[in-house]
Tab-separated table of C-alpha atoms in Angstrom:
chain	number	residue	atom	x	y	z
A	1	MET	CA	-1.024	4.307	0.969
A	2	LYS	CA	1.278	2.941	3.589
A	3	THR	CA	4.715	4.505	3.796
A	4	LEU	CA	7.728	2.705	5.194
A	5	ILE	CA	9.962	4.710	7.548
A	6	LEU	CA	13.237	3.646	6.046
A	7	SER	CA	16.113	2.474	8.208
A	8	VAL	CA	18.287	1.050	5.460
A	9	ALA	CA	21.814	2.265	6.156
A	10	ALA	CA	23.491	0.615	3.186
A	11	LEU	CA	21.979	-0.898	0.084
A	12	ALA	CA	22.941	-4.252	-1.325
A	13	THR	CA	24.266	-4.411	-4.864
A	14	SER	CA	21.327	-4.203	-7.248
A	15	ALA	CA	20.261	-7.339	-9.035
A	16	SER	CA	20.494	-7.566	-12.814
A	17	LEU	CA	17.946	-5.615	-14.769
A	18	ALA	CA	14.577	-7.263	-14.266
A	19	MET	CA	13.703	-6.851	-17.926
A	20	ALA	CA	16.508	-9.222	-18.813
A	21	GLN	CA	15.014	-11.972	-16.687
A	22	ASP	CA	12.601	-14.618	-17.930
A	23	VAL	CA	10.212	-13.802	-15.068
A	24	VAL	CA	9.437	-10.497	-13.353
A	25	ARG	CA	8.681	-11.126	-9.684
A	26	LEU	CA	5.959	-9.008	-8.078
A	27	GLY	CA	6.359	-8.559	-4.311
A	28	THR	CA	3.340	-7.831	-2.119
A	29	GLU	CA	2.369	-8.126	1.535
A	30	GLY	CA	-0.701	-10.333	1.194
A	31	ALA	CA	-2.236	-8.965	4.385
A	32	TYR	CA	-3.980	-5.706	3.503
A	33	PRO	CA	-7.442	-6.277	2.004
A	34	PRO	CA	-8.884	-5.095	-0.301
A	35	TRP	CA	-5.507	-4.088	-1.711
A	36	ASN	CA	-3.826	-7.478	-1.353
A	37	PHE	CA	-4.566	-10.610	0.659
A	38	ILE	CA	-4.265	-14.388	0.586
A	39	ASN	CA	-7.497	-16.103	-0.467
A	40	ASP	CA	-8.876	-19.469	0.644
A	41	SER	CA	-6.855	-21.190	-2.073
A	42	GLY	CA	-3.643	-19.765	-0.665
A	43	GLU	CA	-3.118	-17.382	-3.589
A	44	VAL	CA	-2.527	-13.645	-3.691
A	45	ASP	CA	-5.822	-11.876	-4.359
A	46	GLY	CA	-7.333	-8.411	-4.295
A	47	PHE	CA	-7.133	-5.160	-6.212
A	48	GLU	CA	-3.391	-5.356	-6.710
A	49	ARG	CA	-3.507	-8.973	-7.896
A	50	GLU	CA	-5.907	-7.988	-10.667
A	51	LEU	CA	-3.937	-4.854	-11.441
A	52	GLY	CA	-0.568	-6.588	-11.489
A	53	ASP	CA	-1.789	-9.375	-13.752
A	54	GLU	CA	-3.275	-6.867	-16.190
A	55	LEU	CA	-0.136	-4.706	-16.214
A	56	CYS	CA	1.995	-7.756	-16.972
A	57	THR	CA	-0.335	-8.732	-19.821
A	58	ARG	CA	-0.204	-5.254	-21.355
A	59	ALA	CA	3.555	-5.038	-20.929
A	60	GLU	CA	4.018	-8.561	-22.331
A	61	LEU	CA	5.850	-9.643	-19.205
A	62	THR	CA	5.821	-13.072	-17.591
A	63	CYS	CA	5.230	-12.423	-13.895
A	64	GLU	CA	5.061	-14.385	-10.677
A	65	TRP	CA	3.888	-13.325	-7.219
A	66	VAL	CA	5.980	-13.254	-4.050
A	67	THR	CA	4.824	-12.308	-0.532
A	68	ASN	CA	6.991	-10.467	1.969
A	69	ASP	CA	6.473	-8.900	5.397
A	70	TRP	CA	5.869	-5.171	5.239
A	71	ASP	CA	8.766	-4.119	7.445
A	72	SER	CA	11.381	-5.608	5.083
A	73	ILE	CA	9.635	-5.113	1.763
A	74	ILE	CA	11.974	-2.370	0.487
A	75	PRO	CA	15.270	-3.978	1.588
A	76	ASN	CA	14.259	-7.235	-0.086
A	77	LEU	CA	13.455	-5.429	-3.328
A	78	VAL	CA	16.865	-3.741	-3.265
A	79	SER	CA	18.647	-7.026	-2.538
A	80	GLY	CA	16.967	-8.717	-5.499
A	81	ASN	CA	14.441	-11.056	-3.886
A	82	TYR	CA	11.814	-9.687	-6.297
A	83	ASP	CA	11.679	-6.983	-8.947
A	84	VAL	CA	8.575	-4.888	-8.239
A	85	ILE	CA	6.750	-3.820	-5.087
A	86	ILE	CA	2.974	-3.733	-5.528
A	87	ALA	CA	1.696	-3.453	-1.976
A	88	GLY	CA	-0.387	-0.335	-1.395
A	89	MET	CA	2.834	1.655	-1.108
A	90	SER	CA	2.541	5.443	-1.053
A	91	ILE	CA	4.972	7.471	-3.084
A	92	THR	CA	7.068	9.620	-0.742
A	93	ASP	CA	10.270	11.637	-1.048
A	94	GLU	CA	11.918	9.564	1.682
A	95	ARG	CA	11.255	6.290	-0.052
A	96	ASP	CA	12.176	7.724	-3.432
A	97	GLU	CA	15.715	8.244	-2.139
A	98	VAL	CA	16.147	4.466	-2.013
A	99	ILE	CA	13.993	3.084	-4.846
A	100	ASP	CA	12.205	4.426	-7.914
A	101	PHE	CA	8.462	4.655	-8.468
A	102	THR	CA	6.216	4.438	-11.455
A	103	GLN	CA	3.448	6.970	-11.806
A	104	ASN	CA	0.679	6.407	-9.283
A	105	TYR	CA	-1.996	3.817	-9.978
A	106	THR	CA	-4.407	5.204	-7.369
A	107	PRO	CA	-4.915	8.678	-5.960
A	108	PRO	CA	-4.320	9.099	-2.212
A	109	ASP	CA	-6.809	7.201	-0.048
A	110	PRO	CA	-8.006	9.101	3.036
A	111	SER	CA	-6.701	7.767	6.328
A	112	ALA	CA	-9.391	7.130	8.925
A	113	TYR	CA	-9.613	6.398	12.642
A	114	LEU	CA	-11.316	3.247	13.912
A	115	ALA	CA	-12.373	3.386	17.557
A	116	MET	CA	-14.969	2.225	20.077
A	117	ASP	CA	-15.936	5.747	21.191
A	118	GLU	CA	-17.199	8.221	18.603
A	119	GLY	CA	-16.430	11.112	20.963
A	120	LEU	CA	-12.781	10.133	21.428
A	121	ASP	CA	-10.304	12.973	22.018
A	122	LEU	CA	-7.547	12.011	19.612
A	123	GLU	CA	-4.959	14.337	21.102
A	124	GLY	CA	-5.171	12.565	24.433
A	125	ALA	CA	-5.681	9.071	23.049
A	126	VAL	CA	-3.367	6.129	22.449
A	127	ILE	CA	-3.411	5.525	18.711
A	128	ALA	CA	-2.250	2.339	17.005
A	129	ALA	CA	-0.675	2.150	13.555
A	130	GLN	CA	1.294	-0.378	11.567
A	131	THR	CA	5.031	0.055	11.900
A	132	GLY	CA	6.652	1.966	9.068
A	133	THR	CA	3.501	3.541	7.619
A	134	ILE	CA	2.581	7.103	6.759
A	135	GLN	CA	-0.038	6.838	9.493
A	136	ALA	CA	2.570	6.007	12.141
A	137	ALA	CA	4.716	8.906	10.963
A	138	PHE	CA	1.722	11.252	10.989
A	139	ILE	CA	0.821	10.421	14.597
A	140	ALA	CA	4.439	10.784	15.694
A	141	ASP	CA	4.735	14.150	13.963
A	142	LYS	CA	1.579	15.350	15.738
A	143	GLY	CA	3.161	14.457	19.078
A	144	TRP	CA	0.294	12.131	19.967
A	145	THR	CA	0.740	8.839	21.805
A	146	LEU	CA	1.609	6.155	19.262
A	147	VAL	CA	1.778	2.388	19.652
A	148	GLU	CA	3.059	0.441	16.656
A	149	PHE	CA	2.396	-3.125	15.542
A	150	ALA	CA	3.928	-5.306	12.836
A	151	THR	CA	0.674	-6.154	11.041
A	152	PRO	CA	-2.569	-4.285	10.340
A	153	GLU	CA	-4.587	-7.008	12.060
A	154	GLU	CA	-2.693	-6.371	15.295
A	155	THR	CA	-3.582	-2.676	15.255
A	156	ILE	CA	-7.293	-3.485	15.218
A	157	ALA	CA	-6.854	-6.143	17.897
A	158	ALA	CA	-5.186	-3.500	20.067
A	159	VAL	CA	-8.362	-1.410	19.970
A	160	ARG	CA	-10.546	-4.418	20.731
A	161	ASN	CA	-8.515	-5.433	23.799
A	162	GLY	CA	-7.926	-1.942	25.166
A	163	GLU	CA	-4.237	-1.522	24.311
A	164	ALA	CA	-5.137	1.428	22.088
A	165	ASP	CA	-8.072	3.828	21.840
A	166	ALA	CA	-8.051	4.032	18.050
A	167	VAL	CA	-6.186	2.858	14.978
A	168	LEU	CA	-5.226	5.084	12.057
A	169	ALA	CA	-5.010	3.360	8.663
A	170	ASP	CA	-6.314	3.603	5.118
A	171	LYS	CA	-10.065	4.141	5.130
A	172	SER	CA	-10.493	1.448	2.480
A	173	TYR	CA	-8.966	-1.070	4.908
A	174	LEU	CA	-10.887	0.035	8.005
A	175	ALA	CA	-14.348	0.658	6.531
A	176	PRO	CA	-15.252	-3.043	6.070
A	177	VAL	CA	-14.169	-3.743	9.657
A	178	ALA	CA	-16.396	-0.975	10.994
A	179	ALA	CA	-19.315	-2.222	8.892
A	180	GLU	CA	-19.014	-5.815	10.053
A	181	GLU	CA	-18.086	-5.540	13.719
A	182	ASP	CA	-20.352	-4.145	16.429
A	183	GLY	CA	-18.662	-1.719	18.780
A	184	LEU	CA	-16.085	-0.496	16.278
A	185	MET	CA	-16.755	2.666	14.283
A	186	LEU	CA	-15.050	5.119	11.975
A	187	LEU	CA	-14.614	8.580	13.450
A	188	SER	CA	-15.658	11.604	11.433
A	189	GLN	CA	-12.129	13.023	11.359
A	190	GLU	CA	-10.013	11.870	8.419
A	191	GLU	CA	-6.464	12.684	7.391
A	192	GLU	CA	-5.186	13.365	3.862
A	193	ILE	CA	-1.637	11.997	3.858
A	194	GLY	CA	0.452	10.345	1.190
A	195	GLY	CA	0.804	11.046	-2.506
A	196	GLY	CA	-0.942	8.140	-4.136
A	197	VAL	CA	0.224	4.579	-4.650
A	198	GLY	CA	2.821	3.461	-7.191
A	199	LEU	CA	4.911	0.453	-8.134
A	200	GLY	CA	8.368	0.373	-6.571
A	201	VAL	CA	11.383	-0.779	-8.577
A	202	ARG	CA	15.139	-0.719	-8.092
A	203	GLU	CA	16.797	2.508	-9.206
A	204	SER	CA	18.815	0.583	-11.797
A	205	ASP	CA	15.718	-0.898	-13.469
A	206	THR	CA	14.847	2.081	-15.651
A	207	GLU	CA	13.616	0.003	-18.592
A	208	LEU	CA	11.248	-1.965	-16.374
A	209	LYS	CA	9.968	1.247	-14.804
A	210	GLU	CA	9.279	2.786	-18.221
A	211	THR	CA	7.508	-0.357	-19.397
A	212	LEU	CA	5.263	-0.470	-16.348
A	213	ASP	CA	4.622	3.282	-16.557
A	214	ALA	CA	3.318	2.846	-20.089
A	215	ALA	CA	1.047	-0.013	-19.012
A	216	ILE	CA	-0.399	2.035	-16.142
A	217	GLN	CA	-0.996	4.988	-18.450
A	218	SER	CA	-2.784	2.780	-20.961
A	219	MET	CA	-5.163	1.629	-18.205
A	220	LYS	CA	-5.793	5.242	-17.224
A	221	ASP	CA	-6.424	6.213	-20.826
A	222	ASP	CA	-8.982	3.493	-21.564
A	223	GLY	CA	-10.796	3.769	-18.215
A	224	SER	CA	-9.995	0.244	-17.048
A	225	LEU	CA	-7.955	1.475	-14.087
A	226	ASN	CA	-10.820	3.594	-12.773
A	227	ALA	CA	-13.140	0.609	-13.230
A	228	LEU	CA	-10.823	-1.597	-11.178
A	229	ILE	CA	-10.524	1.059	-8.449
A	230	THR	CA	-14.330	1.262	-8.292
A	231	THR	CA	-14.770	-2.517	-8.164
A	232	TRP	CA	-12.409	-2.917	-5.219
A	233	GLU	CA	-13.297	0.420	-3.539
A	234	VAL	CA	-9.685	1.243	-2.735
A	235	ALA	CA	-9.688	4.969	-3.533
A	236	THR	CA	-11.383	7.712	-5.498
A	237	THR	CA	-11.070	7.436	-9.264
A	238	PHE	CA	-8.690	9.618	-11.224
A	239	GLY	CA	-11.424	11.522	-13.024
A	240	SER	CA	-12.966	12.617	-9.719
A	241	ILE	CA	-9.785	14.407	-8.684
A	242	GLY	CA	-8.825	15.902	-12.022
A	243	GLY	CA	-6.994	13.157	-13.856
A	244	ARG	CA	-3.448	11.936	-13.503
A	245	ALA	CA	-2.003	12.829	-10.093
């Protein structure tokens, strides 16, 4: 659900077709639970770890996991440091000008506000968001006061220490924080932004895109994708919004 505000002026020469490689490298952030995070064993975990492993099995691909900071995740895909982005990335027209997307593997997740005051006036508030996300762009477009941070953890810390009045992020990311921490709460207002989450690939990797598309569709068709979405509570299921989005 996060959307990078692209600042790539020139793209590096695309790497060779990922399908021709012995290993397909899956790039993720590793810092956005329950979508993706690093577990106590130092390994990538979460909804997208399970999803990525299953997609590779169905597509008969040998895959390995790579972590990358969010703010450079698209440039490093384009330059060939990995072959697929699987990092809670919303499909947007702006991003699609630089990379290609598979069909979405989750519907849009509502964006929510986390704050310390349930009566907060959002229009007059300072709102934190992670740099390069659809939430940051949304706040900027509204003309509200925005403060941006490099990581999602820093946006929540900004609310705790008074640098910001609220943070706007995916509800699936903020809800566990609100449930576990006294003094922080989700506001009733939510925002519907973004077009669902898909895998990002280089524009030249059409065969890889088609292969992954087929694997995603097979998980939709047999219900296993909805089951995984429900287990990790990352979004509504596809059936609840009328099927493939």
